mmCIF file of C-alpha atoms and ligand atoms in Angstrom:
data_model
loop_
_atom_site.group_PDB
_atom_site.id
_atom_site.type_symbol
_atom_site.label_atom_id
_atom_site.label_comp_id
_atom_site.label_asym_id
_atom_site.label_seq_id
_atom_site.Cartn_x
_atom_site.Cartn_y
_atom_site.Cartn_z
ATOM 1 C CA UNK A 1 -12.188 4.525 7.786
ATOM 2 C CA UNK A 2 -13.084 5.280 4.164
ATOM 3 C CA UNK A 3 -11.165 3.313 1.578
ATOM 4 C CA UNK A 4 -9.320 4.112 -1.603
ATOM 5 C CA UNK A 5 -10.911 1.962 -4.319
ATOM 6 C CA UNK A 6 -8.509 0.618 -6.955
ATOM 7 C CA UNK A 7 -10.543 -0.024 -10.106
ATOM 8 C CA UNK A 8 -9.466 -2.598 -12.694
ATOM 9 C CA UNK A 9 -10.749 -0.874 -15.850
ATOM 10 C CA UNK A 10 -11.425 -3.960 -17.971
ATOM 11 C CA UNK A 11 -13.369 -7.190 -17.604
ATOM 12 C CA UNK A 12 -11.073 -9.184 -19.918
ATOM 13 C CA UNK A 13 -10.263 -12.522 -18.254
ATOM 14 C CA UNK A 14 -6.572 -12.798 -17.333
ATOM 15 C CA UNK A 15 -5.933 -9.153 -18.128
ATOM 16 C CA UNK A 16 -2.597 -7.449 -17.566
ATOM 17 C CA UNK A 17 -4.606 -4.632 -16.025
ATOM 18 C CA UNK A 18 -5.571 -6.914 -13.153
ATOM 19 C CA UNK A 19 -1.921 -7.920 -12.711
ATOM 20 C CA UNK A 20 -0.972 -4.252 -12.479
ATOM 21 C CA UNK A 21 -3.843 -3.645 -10.040
ATOM 22 C CA UNK A 22 -2.418 -6.371 -7.797
ATOM 23 C CA UNK A 23 1.013 -4.699 -7.905
ATOM 24 C CA UNK A 24 -0.551 -1.358 -6.982
ATOM 25 C CA UNK A 25 -2.579 -3.011 -4.209
ATOM 26 C CA UNK A 26 0.619 -4.438 -2.781
ATOM 27 C CA UNK A 27 2.143 -0.959 -2.718
ATOM 28 C CA UNK A 28 -0.895 0.480 -0.898
ATOM 29 C CA UNK A 29 -0.772 -2.464 1.540
ATOM 30 C CA UNK A 30 2.896 -1.791 2.315
ATOM 31 C CA UNK A 31 1.994 1.814 3.053
ATOM 32 C CA UNK A 32 -0.794 0.706 5.447
ATOM 33 C CA UNK A 33 -3.375 2.520 3.344
ATOM 34 C CA UNK A 34 -7.015 1.509 3.610
ATOM 35 C CA UNK A 35 -7.963 0.239 0.154
ATOM 36 C CA UNK A 36 -10.047 -2.267 -1.773
ATOM 37 C CA UNK A 37 -10.223 -3.489 -5.376
ATOM 38 C CA UNK A 38 -13.154 -3.187 -7.771
ATOM 39 C CA UNK A 39 -12.599 -5.526 -10.729
ATOM 40 C CA UNK A 40 -14.999 -4.945 -13.626
ATOM 41 C CA UNK A 41 -14.667 -8.665 -14.360
ATOM 42 C CA UNK A 42 -16.832 -9.196 -11.249
ATOM 43 C CA UNK A 43 -19.746 -7.072 -12.482
ATOM 44 C CA UNK A 44 -23.033 -8.994 -12.453
ATOM 45 C CA UNK A 45 -24.158 -9.962 -15.971
ATOM 46 C CA UNK A 46 -27.597 -8.451 -15.394
ATOM 47 C CA UNK A 47 -26.142 -4.925 -15.236
ATOM 48 C CA UNK A 48 -25.604 -5.256 -19.002
ATOM 49 C CA UNK A 49 -29.328 -5.619 -19.695
ATOM 50 C CA UNK A 50 -30.725 -2.438 -21.332
ATOM 51 C CA UNK A 51 -33.298 -2.117 -18.533
ATOM 52 C CA UNK A 52 -30.426 -1.200 -16.168
ATOM 53 C CA UNK A 53 -30.454 2.404 -17.374
ATOM 54 C CA UNK A 54 -33.850 2.805 -15.711
ATOM 55 C CA UNK A 55 -33.668 0.301 -12.845
ATOM 56 C CA UNK A 56 -30.342 -0.866 -11.432
ATOM 57 C CA UNK A 57 -30.287 -4.537 -10.430
ATOM 58 C CA UNK A 58 -29.757 -5.058 -6.681
ATOM 59 C CA UNK A 59 -26.579 -6.994 -7.472
ATOM 60 C CA UNK A 60 -24.962 -3.764 -8.693
ATOM 61 C CA UNK A 61 -25.541 -1.859 -5.436
ATOM 62 C CA UNK A 62 -22.371 -3.115 -3.667
ATOM 63 C CA UNK A 63 -20.295 -1.786 -6.571
ATOM 64 C CA UNK A 64 -22.021 1.596 -6.568
ATOM 65 C CA UNK A 65 -21.846 1.831 -2.759
ATOM 66 C CA UNK A 66 -18.121 1.215 -2.754
ATOM 67 C CA UNK A 67 -17.521 4.033 -5.225
ATOM 68 C CA UNK A 68 -19.871 6.460 -3.472
ATOM 69 C CA UNK A 69 -18.364 5.682 -0.031
ATOM 70 C CA UNK A 70 -14.730 5.789 -1.148
ATOM 71 C CA UNK A 71 -12.140 8.311 -0.017
ATOM 72 C CA UNK A 72 -10.654 8.298 -3.501
ATOM 73 C CA UNK A 73 -10.219 6.205 -6.617
ATOM 74 C CA UNK A 74 -7.179 4.785 -8.390
ATOM 75 C CA UNK A 75 -8.343 4.050 -11.917
ATOM 76 C CA UNK A 76 -6.180 1.564 -13.817
ATOM 77 C CA UNK A 77 -7.012 1.428 -17.517
ATOM 78 C CA UNK A 78 -5.615 -0.426 -20.515
ATOM 79 C CA UNK A 79 -5.659 0.980 -24.033
ATOM 80 C CA UNK A 80 -8.230 -0.633 -26.338
ATOM 81 C CA UNK A 81 -8.392 0.774 -29.885
ATOM 82 C CA UNK A 82 -6.892 4.087 -28.892
ATOM 83 C CA UNK A 83 -9.255 4.566 -25.985
ATOM 84 C CA UNK A 84 -10.322 3.086 -22.676
ATOM 85 C CA UNK A 85 -12.474 -0.067 -22.620
ATOM 86 C CA UNK A 86 -16.177 0.222 -23.347
ATOM 87 C CA UNK A 87 -17.006 -1.654 -20.166
ATOM 88 C CA UNK A 88 -15.325 1.071 -18.120
ATOM 89 C CA UNK A 89 -17.465 3.767 -19.739
ATOM 90 C CA UNK A 90 -20.547 1.629 -19.149
ATOM 91 C CA UNK A 91 -19.566 1.215 -15.478
ATOM 92 C CA UNK A 92 -19.175 4.998 -15.170
ATOM 93 C CA UNK A 93 -22.574 5.464 -16.837
ATOM 94 C CA UNK A 94 -24.256 3.034 -14.434
ATOM 95 C CA UNK A 95 -22.987 4.779 -11.284
ATOM 96 C CA UNK A 96 -25.159 7.298 -9.428
ATOM 97 C CA UNK A 97 -24.930 10.905 -10.602
ATOM 98 C CA UNK A 98 -23.478 13.210 -9.343
ATOM 99 C CA UNK A 99 -22.322 11.727 -6.035
ATOM 100 C CA UNK A 100 -20.045 9.042 -7.479
ATOM 101 C CA UNK A 101 -17.347 11.447 -8.629
ATOM 102 C CA UNK A 102 -18.275 14.953 -7.435
ATOM 103 C CA UNK A 103 -15.385 16.254 -5.252
ATOM 104 C CA UNK A 104 -13.748 12.814 -5.232
ATOM 105 C CA UNK A 105 -9.959 12.490 -5.648
ATOM 106 C CA UNK A 106 -9.123 10.325 -8.677
ATOM 107 C CA UNK A 107 -5.717 9.084 -9.786
ATOM 108 C CA UNK A 108 -4.823 7.346 -13.065
ATOM 109 C CA UNK A 109 -2.552 4.522 -14.213
ATOM 110 C CA UNK A 110 -2.485 3.495 -17.893
ATOM 111 C CA UNK A 111 -1.050 0.436 -19.583
ATOM 112 C CA UNK A 112 -0.863 -0.708 -23.154
ATOM 113 C CA UNK A 113 1.058 -2.819 -25.598
ATOM 114 C CA UNK A 114 2.094 0.263 -27.525
ATOM 115 C CA UNK A 115 4.843 2.750 -26.768
ATOM 116 C CA UNK A 116 2.621 5.438 -25.213
ATOM 117 C CA UNK A 117 1.420 3.338 -22.274
ATOM 118 C CA UNK A 118 -2.248 4.306 -22.622
ATOM 119 C CA UNK A 119 -1.655 8.061 -22.706
ATOM 120 C CA UNK A 120 -4.734 8.404 -24.959
ATOM 121 C CA UNK A 121 -7.238 6.601 -22.710
ATOM 122 C CA UNK A 122 -5.974 8.326 -19.582
ATOM 123 C CA UNK A 123 -6.364 11.753 -21.182
ATOM 124 C CA UNK A 124 -9.879 10.760 -22.330
ATOM 125 C CA UNK A 125 -10.675 9.723 -18.756
ATOM 126 C CA UNK A 126 -9.332 13.014 -17.413
ATOM 127 C CA UNK A 127 -11.812 14.838 -19.654
ATOM 128 C CA UNK A 128 -14.675 12.774 -18.293
ATOM 129 C CA UNK A 129 -13.648 13.091 -14.659
ATOM 130 C CA UNK A 130 -13.091 16.803 -15.159
ATOM 131 C CA UNK A 131 -16.656 17.047 -16.458
ATOM 132 C CA UNK A 132 -17.803 15.136 -13.376
ATOM 133 C CA UNK A 133 -16.039 17.611 -11.005
ATOM 134 C CA UNK A 134 -13.630 15.048 -9.565
ATOM 135 C CA UNK A 135 -10.371 16.239 -8.003
ATOM 136 C CA UNK A 136 -7.971 14.949 -10.619
ATOM 137 C CA UNK A 137 -4.624 13.979 -9.168
ATOM 138 C CA UNK A 138 -2.000 15.272 -11.628
ATOM 139 C CA UNK A 139 0.732 12.629 -11.218
ATOM 140 C CA UNK A 140 -0.085 9.886 -13.768
ATOM 141 C CA UNK A 141 1.788 6.665 -14.530
ATOM 142 C CA UNK A 142 1.963 5.225 -18.060
ATOM 143 C CA UNK A 143 3.161 1.675 -18.628
ATOM 144 C CA UNK A 144 4.204 1.019 -22.258
ATOM 145 C CA UNK A 145 4.866 -2.421 -23.803
ATOM 146 C CA UNK A 146 3.174 -3.913 -20.779
ATOM 147 C CA UNK A 147 3.394 -7.470 -22.098
ATOM 148 C CA UNK A 148 7.195 -7.219 -21.779
ATOM 149 C CA UNK A 149 7.027 -6.059 -18.188
ATOM 150 C CA UNK A 150 6.566 -9.540 -16.743
ATOM 151 C CA UNK A 151 9.047 -12.418 -16.930
ATOM 152 C CA UNK A 152 8.097 -16.062 -17.579
ATOM 153 C CA UNK A 153 7.524 -16.585 -13.872
ATOM 154 C CA UNK A 154 4.978 -13.751 -13.980
ATOM 155 C CA UNK A 155 7.166 -11.386 -11.962
ATOM 156 C CA UNK A 156 7.149 -7.685 -12.728
ATOM 157 C CA UNK A 157 10.594 -6.717 -14.018
ATOM 158 C CA UNK A 158 10.361 -2.931 -14.496
ATOM 159 C CA UNK A 159 11.883 -1.413 -11.363
ATOM 160 C CA UNK A 160 11.635 2.076 -12.862
ATOM 161 C CA UNK A 161 7.839 1.756 -13.280
ATOM 162 C CA UNK A 162 7.536 0.225 -9.831
ATOM 163 C CA UNK A 163 9.283 3.291 -8.415
ATOM 164 C CA UNK A 164 6.854 5.572 -10.281
ATOM 165 C CA UNK A 165 3.862 3.619 -8.965
ATOM 166 C CA UNK A 166 5.303 3.837 -5.455
ATOM 167 C CA UNK A 167 5.827 7.597 -5.709
ATOM 168 C CA UNK A 168 2.349 8.068 -7.122
ATOM 169 C CA UNK A 169 0.848 6.046 -4.256
ATOM 170 C CA UNK A 170 2.745 8.029 -1.602
ATOM 171 C CA UNK A 171 1.554 11.316 -3.077
ATOM 172 C CA UNK A 172 -2.020 10.159 -3.730
ATOM 173 C CA UNK A 173 -2.463 8.833 -0.172
ATOM 174 C CA UNK A 174 -1.338 12.268 1.039
ATOM 175 C CA UNK A 175 -3.691 14.007 -1.440
ATOM 176 C CA UNK A 176 -6.652 11.895 -0.247
ATOM 177 C CA UNK A 177 -5.796 12.510 3.417
ATOM 178 C CA UNK A 178 -5.742 16.240 2.729
ATOM 179 C CA UNK A 179 -9.249 16.167 1.270
ATOM 180 C CA UNK A 180 -10.530 13.956 4.088
ATOM 181 C CA UNK A 181 -9.167 16.499 6.568
ATOM 182 C CA UNK A 182 -10.525 19.675 4.989
ATOM 183 C CA UNK A 183 -13.594 18.444 3.081
ATOM 184 C CA UNK A 184 -14.633 14.936 4.155
ATOM 185 C CA UNK A 185 -16.652 13.079 1.561
HETATM 186 C C1 LIG B 201 -9.826 -5.080 -27.753
HETATM 187 C C2 LIG B 201 -8.394 -4.689 -27.542
HETATM 188 C C3 LIG B 201 -7.898 -3.559 -28.162
HETATM 189 C C4 LIG B 201 -6.579 -3.157 -27.962
HETATM 190 N N1 LIG B 201 -6.136 -1.995 -28.531
HETATM 191 C C5 LIG B 201 -4.891 -1.523 -28.201
HETATM 192 C C6 LIG B 201 -4.446 -0.247 -28.642
HETATM 193 O O1 LIG B 201 -5.146 0.482 -29.312
HETATM 194 N N2 LIG B 201 -3.207 0.171 -28.283
HETATM 195 C C7 LIG B 201 -2.374 -0.596 -27.494
HETATM 196 O O2 LIG B 201 -1.272 -0.160 -27.170
HETATM 197 N N3 LIG B 201 -2.769 -1.814 -27.057
HETATM 198 C C8 LIG B 201 -4.004 -2.293 -27.388
HETATM 199 N N4 LIG B 201 -4.439 -3.499 -26.917
HETATM 200 C C9 LIG B 201 -3.518 -4.292 -26.117
HETATM 201 C C10 LIG B 201 -3.733 -4.033 -24.630
HETATM 202 O O3 LIG B 201 -3.306 -2.752 -24.287
HETATM 203 C C11 LIG B 201 -2.987 -5.139 -23.917
HETATM 204 O O4 LIG B 201 -3.789 -6.309 -24.007
HETATM 205 C C12 LIG B 201 -2.575 -4.881 -22.501
HETATM 206 O O5 LIG B 201 -2.151 -6.122 -21.958
HETATM 207 C C13 LIG B 201 -3.619 -4.307 -21.593
HETATM 208 O O6 LIG B 201 -4.875 -4.900 -21.753
HETATM 209 P P1 LIG B 201 -5.406 -6.111 -20.839
HETATM 210 O O7 LIG B 201 -5.570 -5.553 -19.447
HETATM 211 O O8 LIG B 201 -6.685 -6.526 -21.462
HETATM 212 O O9 LIG B 201 -4.358 -7.186 -20.840
HETATM 213 C C14 LIG B 201 -5.731 -3.937 -27.144
HETATM 214 C C15 LIG B 201 -6.247 -5.095 -26.522
HETATM 215 C C16 LIG B 201 -7.554 -5.464 -26.719
HETATM 216 C C17 LIG B 201 -8.092 -6.692 -25.990
#
C-alpha cells in the first residue's frame, strides 16, 4: 500500500517541527493510516554539493523514491524569516520533475514562534505546489507561539490544536483515498 509521507520541513537539530511531526505521526498511527516520516535532518551531506544539480548522489535516491511513490504528502513547515526554511526549498529543487508533485495530494501544517503560526510560509508553499500541479488540500493548520505549546515535561498542551490536527488528518486520509480510488498515482 502506498504511504502518506510526513515531511519535517527543517533540518535544525532538536526542532519543534520534528516534535510536531511526531504528534501528527501519532494521529495517523491511531487512524491506522499507512505513513512514514521524511526528516530533512537526515538528508545526506553530499546532496548539498553544487554538483548535485547535475548528478544526484545515490544516497539521495531513497528520499526521492519515497516522495515519488507516496500516496500523498503532509508538509510540516516552521517559519524562518517570514518564509519557509531554505533547506526545504532545496529539497524540493532536488526532487525529480515533474513526477514528485504532479497530481499528488499535499496537505500543510505551519508552526512558528509568532502569532500567525507560519501563515506566510504555508501560503508561499501553496504557490509553489500550485505551480507544480499538486492537489492542494485546503484544510490547513497553523500553530502560533509554538514554543509555549509544550510543558516542561515536553508534553503538548494545546488540546484545541490537537483537535485541528486530528480533523485535518481524518479529512486528508479521506482525500488521499479518493484520489487513490479514481486516479491512482
Ligand atoms: C533561522 C530562524 C528564523 C526564524 N524566523 C522566524 C520568523 O520569521 N517568524 C517566527 O514566528 N518564528 C521564527 N523563528 C522561530 C521558529 O519559528 C521557531 O524556532 C519554531 O520553534 C519552529 O522552528 P524549529 O522547527 O526550528 O524549532 C525562526 C527560527 C529560526 C531558527
